[in-house]
Coordinates of C-alpha atoms in Angstrom, one line a residue:
Chain W
M1 CA 277.4 135.5 212.9
W2 CA 276.3 139.0 211.3
A3 CA 274.7 139.8 214.5
R4 CA 277.8 139.4 216.6
L5 CA 279.8 141.3 213.9
I6 CA 277.4 144.2 214.1
N7 CA 277.5 144.0 218.0
L8 CA 281.2 144.1 217.9
A9 CA 281.1 147.0 215.6
L10 CA 279.0 148.9 218.0
G11 CA 281.2 148.1 220.7
I12 CA 284.2 149.6 218.7
W13 CA 282.2 152.5 217.8
L14 CA 281.5 153.5 221.4
M15 CA 285.3 153.3 222.0
A16 CA 286.1 155.8 219.2
A17 CA 282.8 157.7 219.2
S18 CA 283.8 160.4 221.7
S19 CA 287.0 161.2 219.5
V20 CA 285.1 161.2 216.3
L21 CA 282.1 163.1 217.6
R22 CA 283.9 165.2 220.1
Y23 CA 281.8 164.7 223.1
G24 CA 283.0 165.0 226.8
E25 CA 282.2 163.7 230.3
P26 CA 280.3 161.9 231.4
A27 CA 279.2 160.1 228.3
R28 CA 282.9 159.8 227.2
T29 CA 284.1 157.7 230.2
N30 CA 280.8 155.8 230.0
D31 CA 281.4 154.8 226.5
Y32 CA 285.0 154.2 227.0
I33 CA 284.1 151.5 229.5
V34 CA 281.0 149.9 227.9
G35 CA 282.6 150.0 224.4
P36 CA 285.5 147.2 225.2
I37 CA 283.1 145.0 227.3
A38 CA 280.6 145.0 224.5
A39 CA 282.9 144.3 222.1
T40 CA 284.6 141.5 224.2
F41 CA 281.3 139.6 224.7
A42 CA 280.4 140.1 221.0
I43 CA 283.6 138.1 220.1
I44 CA 283.2 135.4 222.7
A45 CA 279.6 134.8 221.5
I46 CA 280.7 134.2 218.1
S47 CA 281.6 130.4 219.3
E48 CA 278.6 128.3 219.3
A49 CA 279.4 127.0 222.7
T50 CA 279.5 130.4 224.4
R51 CA 276.8 131.9 222.4
G52 CA 274.7 132.5 225.6
V53 CA 277.1 135.2 226.8
R54 CA 275.7 137.5 224.3
W55 CA 272.9 138.4 226.8
V56 CA 275.6 140.6 228.5
N57 CA 275.4 142.8 225.6
A58 CA 271.5 143.1 226.3
L59 CA 272.2 144.4 229.6
L60 CA 274.8 146.6 228.4
G61 CA 272.2 147.8 225.9
V62 CA 269.6 148.5 228.7
W63 CA 272.4 150.6 230.5
L64 CA 273.1 152.7 227.4
V65 CA 269.3 153.4 227.2
L66 CA 269.3 154.5 231.1
A67 CA 272.9 156.1 231.3
P68 CA 271.9 159.4 229.8
W69 CA 269.3 160.1 232.5
V70 CA 271.4 158.3 235.5
L71 CA 274.7 160.3 234.6
G72 CA 272.9 163.3 233.4
Y73 CA 273.8 163.7 229.6
D74 CA 273.3 167.4 228.7
S75 CA 272.6 167.4 224.9
A76 CA 269.5 165.8 223.1
W77 CA 271.6 164.2 220.5
L78 CA 274.0 162.5 223.0
I79 CA 270.8 160.9 224.7
L80 CA 269.7 159.9 221.3
H81 CA 273.1 158.4 220.1
S82 CA 273.3 156.5 223.5
S83 CA 269.7 155.2 223.3
V84 CA 269.9 154.2 219.6
I85 CA 273.0 152.3 220.2
G86 CA 271.4 150.5 223.4
I87 CA 268.4 149.6 221.6
A88 CA 270.5 148.4 218.5
M89 CA 272.5 146.1 221.0
W90 CA 269.2 144.6 222.4
I91 CA 268.0 143.8 218.8
V92 CA 271.4 142.1 217.9
T93 CA 271.5 140.2 221.1
A94 CA 267.8 138.8 220.4
V95 CA 269.1 137.3 217.3
R96 CA 270.6 134.0 218.3
G97 CA 272.2 133.0 214.9
T98 CA 272.7 129.5 213.8
I99 CA 273.9 126.7 216.0
T100 CA 275.0 123.8 213.9
Q101 CA 276.9 121.8 216.7
D102 CA 275.7 119.7 219.7
F103 CA 277.3 120.3 223.2
G104 CA 275.8 117.2 225.2
G105 CA 273.3 119.6 226.6
G106 CA 275.5 122.7 227.0
W107 CA 276.3 124.5 230.2
S108 CA 272.8 124.4 231.9
I109 CA 273.0 120.5 232.6
L110 CA 276.0 121.2 234.9
W111 CA 273.5 122.7 237.3
R112 CA 270.8 120.1 236.8
R113 CA 270.4 117.3 239.1
D114 CA 270.3 114.0 237.3
P115 CA 267.0 112.3 238.2
K116 CA 268.1 108.9 237.1
R117 CA 271.0 108.8 239.5
H118 CA 269.1 110.2 242.7
Chain O
M1 CA 287.8 104.6 216.7
A2 CA 287.2 108.3 216.5
D3 CA 283.9 108.2 218.1
E4 CA 285.2 107.4 221.6
L5 CA 286.9 110.7 221.4
I6 CA 283.7 112.5 220.9
P7 CA 281.9 113.4 224.3
P8 CA 278.5 111.8 224.6
G9 CA 275.7 114.0 223.2
W10 CA 278.4 116.1 221.1
S11 CA 278.6 116.4 217.3
Y12 CA 282.4 116.8 217.4
N13 CA 285.6 116.5 219.8
P14 CA 286.6 119.8 221.2
A15 CA 289.8 118.3 222.1
S16 CA 291.0 117.5 218.7
W17 CA 294.0 119.1 217.2
A18 CA 292.2 120.9 214.8
Q19 CA 290.1 122.7 217.5
R20 CA 293.3 123.3 219.8
L21 CA 296.2 124.2 217.6
P22 CA 294.5 127.5 216.3
I23 CA 294.3 128.7 219.9
V24 CA 297.8 127.8 220.6
G25 CA 298.7 129.8 217.6
L26 CA 296.8 132.8 219.0
A27 CA 298.6 132.1 222.3
L28 CA 302.0 132.4 220.5
L29 CA 301.2 135.4 218.6
G30 CA 300.1 136.9 221.9
F31 CA 303.4 135.9 223.4
A32 CA 305.2 137.7 220.5
I33 CA 303.3 140.9 221.0
A34 CA 303.6 141.0 224.6
G35 CA 307.2 139.7 224.5
Y36 CA 308.0 142.7 222.2
L37 CA 306.3 145.1 224.6
S38 CA 308.1 143.6 227.4
L39 CA 311.5 144.2 225.9
Y40 CA 310.6 147.9 225.2
Q41 CA 309.4 148.3 228.8
M42 CA 312.5 146.8 230.0
G43 CA 314.7 149.2 227.9
V44 CA 316.2 146.8 225.3
F45 CA 314.4 148.8 222.6
A46 CA 314.4 152.7 222.9
T47 CA 311.3 153.0 220.8
V48 CA 307.9 151.2 220.4
W49 CA 306.0 150.8 217.0
E50 CA 302.9 152.7 217.1
P51 CA 301.3 153.4 213.7
F52 CA 298.0 155.2 214.7
F53 CA 298.1 157.1 218.2
G54 CA 301.2 159.0 218.2
A55 CA 302.8 159.4 221.7
G56 CA 300.0 157.0 222.8
S57 CA 301.9 153.8 223.2
R58 CA 304.8 155.4 225.0
K59 CA 302.4 157.0 227.4
I60 CA 300.7 153.8 228.0
L61 CA 303.7 151.6 228.4
N62 CA 305.6 153.9 230.7
S63 CA 302.5 154.7 232.9
G64 CA 302.4 154.2 236.8
V65 CA 299.8 151.2 236.2
S66 CA 302.1 149.3 234.1
R67 CA 304.8 149.4 236.9
I68 CA 302.6 148.7 239.7
L69 CA 303.9 145.4 240.0
P70 CA 307.7 144.4 240.5
V71 CA 307.9 143.4 236.7
P72 CA 306.4 145.4 233.8
D73 CA 302.9 144.5 233.0
A74 CA 303.7 143.2 229.4
V75 CA 306.0 140.6 231.1
L76 CA 303.1 139.1 232.9
G77 CA 301.1 139.1 229.8
A78 CA 303.9 137.4 227.9
L79 CA 304.0 134.7 230.6
S80 CA 300.3 134.3 230.6
Y81 CA 300.3 133.7 226.8
L82 CA 303.3 131.2 227.3
A83 CA 301.0 129.5 229.8
D84 CA 298.0 129.4 227.7
A85 CA 300.1 127.9 224.9
V86 CA 301.5 125.3 227.1
A87 CA 298.2 124.2 228.7
G88 CA 296.6 124.1 225.0
I89 CA 299.4 121.7 223.8
I90 CA 299.6 119.1 226.8
G91 CA 297.4 116.3 226.6
G92 CA 296.0 114.2 223.7
R93 CA 292.7 114.2 221.7
A94 CA 290.7 112.7 224.6
R95 CA 292.1 115.0 227.3
W96 CA 288.7 116.3 228.0
R97 CA 288.3 113.1 229.9
T98 CA 291.7 111.7 230.5
M99 CA 293.2 115.0 231.9
P100 CA 290.5 117.3 232.9
W101 CA 292.8 119.0 235.3
I102 CA 294.8 120.6 232.2
V103 CA 291.6 121.4 230.6
V104 CA 290.2 123.3 233.4
L105 CA 293.7 124.9 234.3
F106 CA 293.6 126.0 230.5
G107 CA 290.2 127.6 230.8
L108 CA 291.4 129.4 234.0
A109 CA 294.5 130.6 232.2
V110 CA 292.6 132.0 229.2
G111 CA 289.5 133.5 230.7
P112 CA 291.3 135.7 233.4
L113 CA 293.9 136.7 230.8
G114 CA 291.0 138.0 228.7
A115 CA 289.5 139.8 231.7
V116 CA 292.7 141.5 232.4
S117 CA 293.2 142.7 228.8
I118 CA 289.9 144.3 228.8
L119 CA 290.5 145.9 232.1
L120 CA 293.8 147.4 230.7
V121 CA 291.9 148.5 227.6
V122 CA 289.2 150.4 229.7
L123 CA 292.0 152.0 231.6
Q124 CA 294.1 153.3 228.5
P125 CA 291.5 156.0 227.5
V126 CA 289.9 156.8 231.0
M127 CA 293.1 157.0 232.9
F128 CA 295.7 158.3 230.3
S129 CA 293.6 159.7 227.4
A130 CA 295.7 157.7 225.0
W131 CA 295.6 154.3 223.1
C132 CA 298.3 151.8 222.3
T133 CA 297.8 149.8 219.1
L134 CA 299.9 146.7 220.1
C135 CA 298.2 146.6 223.4
L136 CA 294.9 146.6 221.9
S137 CA 296.1 144.1 219.6
S138 CA 297.3 141.8 222.4
A139 CA 293.8 142.3 224.3
L140 CA 292.1 141.3 220.8
V141 CA 294.1 138.3 220.7
S142 CA 293.4 137.2 224.4
V143 CA 289.6 137.7 223.7
L144 CA 289.6 135.7 220.5
M145 CA 291.1 132.9 222.5
I146 CA 288.1 132.7 225.1
G147 CA 285.3 131.3 223.0
P148 CA 287.3 128.6 221.2
A149 CA 288.7 127.4 224.4
M150 CA 285.7 127.1 226.4
D151 CA 284.0 124.2 224.6
E152 CA 286.6 121.9 225.9
V153 CA 286.0 123.2 229.3
L154 CA 282.4 122.4 229.0
A155 CA 283.0 118.9 227.9
S156 CA 285.5 118.2 231.0
L157 CA 282.9 119.8 233.4
Q158 CA 280.2 117.6 231.8
Y159 CA 282.3 114.5 232.1
L160 CA 283.1 115.3 235.9
K161 CA 279.4 115.7 236.5
R162 CA 278.7 112.3 235.0
E163 CA 281.5 110.8 237.2
R164 CA 280.0 112.3 240.3
D165 CA 276.5 111.5 239.4
S166 CA 277.4 107.8 238.9
G167 CA 279.0 107.8 242.3
R168 CA 282.6 107.7 241.5
S169 CA 285.2 110.0 243.0
L170 CA 285.2 113.6 241.4
W171 CA 288.9 113.9 242.7
R172 CA 290.1 110.8 240.9
A173 CA 288.1 111.8 237.6
F174 CA 289.7 115.3 237.9
W175 CA 293.3 114.1 237.9
G176 CA 292.5 111.4 235.2
L177 CA 292.6 108.4 237.5
S178 CA 289.4 106.9 237.0
D179 CA 289.8 106.8 233.3
K180 CA 291.4 103.4 232.8
R181 CA 288.3 101.7 233.6
A182 CA 286.2 103.9 231.1
Q183 CA 288.8 103.1 228.3
Q184 CA 288.4 99.7 229.0
Q185 CA 284.6 99.7 228.8
V186 CA 284.7 101.7 225.7
S187 CA 287.0 99.1 224.2
H188 CA 284.5 96.3 225.1
V189 CA 281.7 98.1 223.6
G190 CA 283.8 99.0 220.5

């Protein structure tokens, strides 16, 4: 739970960061897009049955580390800011959190062929 | 008695009222917010409540994107929330197996509504350099519904897969037509 909440806070921070820290393009638009998506998947991953979607945030974390180089951020601290948040997203994604319920094998069995029947 | 409501291999019944009513409550909350914004967009209210972002709400709610369709976008949002609430209410506590079609419809209503909400949240600052408190609240509500709704969808999909794997008609199972026999089997076992 706390890992998802930290992830959610990181997403909300990205939505607000450019106003608070007063930085401009291209980092601003990037963070306006990544922030809400990260917050969304953090919230969905709070539910145990959909805990797996947290890995979307690991991908977003990789992108936040790459974005300064791909999009050409012009200041060292902006590069650091994006990278630190990206790495933090990776770390909290790696924390699966407790799963107390059983889901009949989860989503993966939907794609598995049943060896007993065929 | 309650055991036959729990899907095989599950520790709880995702179609119980305790699981579904909170989602229905969220959908009604979303309907109230989107309904209020609709009335503003249709000119019933002259002003819109905006505690944080100044002219932000006015800018967003009167933007070109919000009028891209014949009806204001909040109206579509309100209708979607209403569809979510109705799809959340229909069916009994075993609906993951007696009415998979409504569960799948419910999932399809909740999922894309959340996706559109996030798209609109992204568009606010990127296209209009503004935020809208109630639009963000509405988006939050629709995202909060997704996780809690999906467990029931999973139970239905697993049920449909079991039916198909045992050689029965997927079509009949989807519409809940093959369940009479399943219920009889359960009552014999019980």
